[in-house]
Amino acid sequence: MGRLQRIMHDLTARFRSEPAPDPHGRSIFLMSCPGETHSFGLSLVERFFRDAGWDVTSAAHEPHSDVIRTASTGWFDVIGVSLGCETLLPALTRTVTELRRASRNPSVRVMVGGPIFLENPDHSALVGADATASDARLALTIAESLLDPRARPC
């Protein structure tokens, strides 16, 4: 795992020389689907968003955190949820619905990612998400494109 973390650091450092998008105070809440045990990929996504200037709240390393409470207590432009296998698709569908209902942002955008969506990108619509991305760099680009400037808090 230490070697993978070093590789992650090297990969994100490689892209630091590219101009970062102007974040305008953008925020994202990243989490694994409840029941999901893998979080390394989510850590990579977290790093990309932080390096791009986003305000990142992450439950990647807190598998038993109350993600619905977190979504209801902060303003998030985007909520990103990671899932590795098809078995938890019903749980993810329920979670996306609950996250949208609990969010302080009535226009919150939900992105999903992980191996199951690489194999079946159409599953993102099935679980009620707005988008999916095949990698961390593309996730950042897609998240930027999803934002509605009128949904910003005062």
XYZ file of C-alpha atoms in Angstrom:
154
model
C 0.000 0.000 0.000
C 2.891 2.345 0.730
C 4.195 1.841 -2.792
C 0.771 2.577 -4.269
C 0.528 5.754 -2.215
C 3.941 6.835 -3.504
C 2.821 6.201 -7.081
C -0.316 8.242 -6.405
C 1.836 11.100 -5.125
C 4.064 10.918 -8.214
C 1.093 10.881 -10.591
C -0.592 13.880 -9.034
C 2.701 15.774 -8.918
C 3.069 15.230 -12.659
C -0.101 17.226 -13.347
C 0.620 20.091 -10.959
C 2.409 21.997 -13.721
C -0.838 22.219 -15.684
C -2.969 25.262 -14.915
C -5.560 24.454 -12.291
C -9.145 25.487 -12.925
C -10.368 28.515 -11.000
C -12.331 26.797 -8.215
C -14.532 29.743 -7.094
C -14.841 28.051 -3.699
C -16.180 24.808 -5.107
C -16.755 21.960 -2.691
C -17.055 18.210 -2.970
C -17.916 15.458 -0.524
C -16.232 12.150 -1.396
C -17.267 8.821 0.060
C -17.432 5.111 -0.588
C -20.807 3.472 -0.944
C -21.902 2.127 2.450
C -20.614 -1.434 2.652
C -17.742 -0.794 0.228
C -14.352 -1.742 1.636
C -11.996 -0.335 -1.004
C -10.965 3.317 -0.842
C -7.600 3.688 -2.583
C -9.100 4.995 -5.829
C -11.167 7.481 -3.879
C -7.972 8.716 -2.215
C -6.551 9.440 -5.652
C -9.674 11.368 -6.662
C -9.469 13.306 -3.394
C -5.906 14.316 -4.162
C -6.774 15.553 -7.656
C -9.622 17.720 -6.364
C -7.520 19.156 -3.526
C -4.694 19.955 -5.927
C -7.186 21.743 -8.189
C -8.233 23.997 -5.299
C -11.526 22.397 -4.362
C -12.677 22.273 -0.754
C -12.763 18.499 -0.153
C -14.587 16.683 2.619
C -13.804 12.999 2.525
C -15.178 9.971 4.291
C -12.786 7.707 2.376
C -10.882 6.750 5.486
C -13.919 6.704 7.787
C -16.007 3.755 6.586
C -18.500 4.020 9.448
C -19.083 7.764 9.306
C -22.616 9.131 9.008
C -22.464 10.276 5.390
C -26.077 11.471 5.317
C -25.409 13.716 8.325
C -22.263 15.050 6.666
C -24.226 15.827 3.492
C -26.863 17.668 5.523
C -24.495 19.823 7.570
C -22.277 21.296 4.864
C -22.738 22.913 1.469
C -21.456 20.665 -1.299
C -21.591 21.406 -4.990
C -20.819 17.787 -5.841
C -21.017 14.506 -3.960
C -18.809 11.734 -5.301
C -19.464 8.106 -4.398
C -17.187 5.182 -5.167
C -18.342 1.604 -5.717
C -16.391 -1.449 -6.748
C -18.936 -4.209 -7.332
C -22.439 -4.767 -8.632
C -23.638 -6.348 -5.387
C -24.014 -2.952 -3.709
C -25.871 -1.208 -6.575
C -29.211 -1.274 -4.669
C -27.504 0.244 -1.608
C -25.942 2.923 -3.807
C -29.319 3.774 -5.337
C -30.803 4.282 -1.853
C -27.763 6.269 -0.750
C -27.912 8.639 -3.746
C -31.598 9.301 -3.044
C -30.900 9.955 0.648
C -27.916 12.190 -0.124
C -29.970 14.344 -2.486
C -32.795 14.593 0.052
C -30.426 15.515 2.902
C -28.210 17.950 1.010
C -28.388 21.629 1.890
C -27.781 22.316 -1.808
C -31.038 21.672 -3.698
C -29.016 21.450 -6.931
C -26.297 19.115 -5.642
C -24.704 17.026 -8.355
C -23.868 13.389 -7.686
C -21.036 11.603 -9.441
C -20.209 7.933 -9.136
C -17.051 6.070 -9.956
C -15.239 2.823 -9.493
C -14.668 -0.419 -11.365
C -18.359 -1.226 -11.805
C -18.883 2.023 -13.715
C -15.825 1.487 -15.899
C -17.374 -1.761 -17.099
C -20.948 -0.406 -17.230
C -21.112 3.425 -17.469
C -24.907 3.246 -17.899
C -25.200 2.041 -14.302
C -24.625 5.648 -13.218
C -28.092 6.592 -14.463
C -29.600 3.495 -12.843
C -28.416 4.603 -9.400
C -29.627 8.189 -9.912
C -26.251 9.857 -10.444
C -25.655 12.807 -12.726
C -22.381 11.497 -14.133
C -19.512 9.070 -13.908
C -15.865 9.345 -14.875
C -13.303 6.762 -15.866
C -10.429 8.365 -13.942
C -9.607 11.084 -11.417
C -8.541 13.657 -13.983
C -11.734 13.243 -15.987
C -13.785 13.346 -12.754
C -12.443 16.836 -12.096
C -13.355 18.012 -15.597
C -16.838 16.500 -15.418
C -17.483 17.920 -11.940
C -16.625 21.392 -13.235
C -19.014 20.972 -16.158
C -21.887 19.888 -13.890
C -21.921 23.008 -11.765
C -24.660 25.573 -12.135
C -23.408 29.008 -11.058
C -26.929 29.928 -9.909
C -26.811 27.160 -7.248
C -23.956 28.835 -5.327
C -24.700 29.795 -1.726
C -24.876 33.514 -0.921
